[in-house]
Amino acid sequence: MTSTPPPSGLAPELAARLKRSPDGLLPAIAQQYDTGEVLMLGWMDDEALHRTLTTGRCTYWSRSRREYWVKGDTSGHFQWVRSVALDCDADTVLVKVDQVGAACHTGARTCFDVDVLLEGADSGVPASDQ
């Protein structure tokens, strides 16, 4: 289900393509541009996406604080935008960034290095098919 977001500076033709959650948000995956390391997941509405596209810095919507936050403004751990892409369903944003400092609010480089559920498992796919 999509919802109508509040007016923003986002181009109307782009806004019309987005498939948002019922609360008007898109998941935004931040990935280190040169290594492919997945850093974090944040949330963007149309205005946050517009700000990210036009300022060169990642802007997210904080669901808990109900406000915009620009990565690095308080922590000094900036995300400089290198590219932004929509997935094939237009319901997720991939932001490739140059991360300065930690991406995670815990101070870790990435949000995905503490609770590894599976690592090094045999995929069951023959090497010739990978």
XYZ file of C-alpha atoms in Angstrom:
130
model
C 0.000 0.000 0.000
C 1.292 3.457 -0.831
C 0.404 6.682 0.866
C 0.522 10.261 -0.283
C 3.531 11.973 1.282
C 3.498 15.593 2.345
C 4.698 18.054 -0.286
C 8.458 18.099 -0.753
C 11.044 19.343 -3.199
C 11.306 15.876 -4.772
C 10.599 15.845 -8.503
C 6.941 14.829 -8.995
C 7.830 12.208 -11.615
C 10.194 10.519 -9.150
C 7.750 10.823 -6.252
C 5.045 9.151 -8.370
C 7.269 6.083 -8.870
C 8.033 5.448 -5.204
C 6.287 2.672 -3.305
C 6.293 3.731 0.324
C 5.292 1.981 3.523
C 1.912 2.995 4.978
C 3.718 5.655 7.037
C 5.228 7.181 3.877
C 8.769 5.862 4.291
C 11.298 3.973 2.186
C 14.107 1.855 3.618
C 17.456 3.370 2.647
C 20.499 1.120 2.676
C 23.827 2.908 3.090
C 26.748 1.111 1.463
C 30.427 2.081 1.320
C 30.928 3.066 -2.323
C 34.373 1.547 -2.884
C 34.267 -1.672 -0.837
C 30.594 -2.639 -1.020
C 30.424 -2.869 2.787
C 26.823 -2.537 3.992
C 26.875 0.131 6.685
C 23.362 0.755 7.938
C 19.660 0.947 7.212
C 17.790 4.203 7.676
C 14.414 5.526 6.598
C 13.606 8.284 4.123
C 10.444 10.054 3.150
C 10.227 12.171 0.000
C 11.797 15.206 1.651
C 14.696 13.217 3.114
C 15.356 11.710 -0.316
C 15.182 15.161 -1.903
C 17.664 16.550 0.624
C 19.991 13.576 0.089
C 19.902 14.062 -3.686
C 20.478 17.812 -3.544
C 22.943 18.267 -0.666
C 25.318 15.343 -1.175
C 24.824 14.264 2.451
C 22.533 11.524 3.692
C 19.373 12.798 5.342
C 17.117 10.337 7.124
C 13.772 10.452 8.914
C 14.043 9.386 12.543
C 10.982 7.305 13.376
C 11.628 7.565 17.118
C 12.324 11.320 17.249
C 9.941 12.147 14.389
C 12.431 14.529 12.779
C 15.011 14.701 10.011
C 18.644 14.022 10.795
C 21.658 14.523 8.612
C 24.248 11.818 9.203
C 27.243 13.446 10.854
C 25.685 16.684 12.109
C 25.935 15.613 15.738
C 28.380 12.694 15.590
C 30.891 13.986 13.061
C 30.537 10.634 11.246
C 29.508 11.944 7.842
C 28.092 10.089 4.866
C 29.106 11.797 1.622
C 26.802 10.636 -1.155
C 28.426 9.071 -4.222
C 25.309 7.607 -5.895
C 21.644 6.926 -5.212
C 19.597 4.164 -6.849
C 16.121 2.694 -6.540
C 15.614 -1.029 -6.541
C 13.542 -2.694 -9.269
C 10.290 -2.245 -7.310
C 11.005 1.399 -6.369
C 10.445 0.535 -2.709
C 14.042 0.658 -1.433
C 16.839 3.183 -1.896
C 20.514 2.232 -2.118
C 22.810 5.101 -1.203
C 26.476 4.529 -1.931
C 28.480 6.757 0.363
C 31.949 7.654 1.470
C 31.578 6.988 5.205
C 33.736 9.079 7.545
C 33.947 7.411 10.947
C 31.357 5.048 12.356
C 28.049 4.443 10.600
C 26.331 2.815 13.583
C 24.972 4.801 16.528
C 26.898 2.393 18.794
C 30.179 3.691 17.408
C 30.834 0.624 15.230
C 31.860 0.983 11.609
C 28.732 -0.891 10.469
C 25.438 -1.840 12.087
C 25.812 -5.401 10.773
C 28.914 -6.759 12.506
C 27.779 -7.645 16.038
C 25.005 -10.220 15.733
C 26.093 -12.446 12.833
C 23.521 -15.229 12.504
C 25.281 -17.312 9.844
C 28.737 -17.072 8.352
C 30.800 -19.231 6.045
C 28.000 -21.698 5.355
C 27.991 -23.834 2.215
C 25.309 -22.342 0.000
C 24.509 -25.696 -1.567
C 25.061 -24.140 -4.980
C 27.770 -25.834 -7.050
C 30.760 -23.546 -7.633
C 30.127 -23.694 -11.393
C 26.656 -22.118 -10.871
C 27.781 -19.229 -8.672
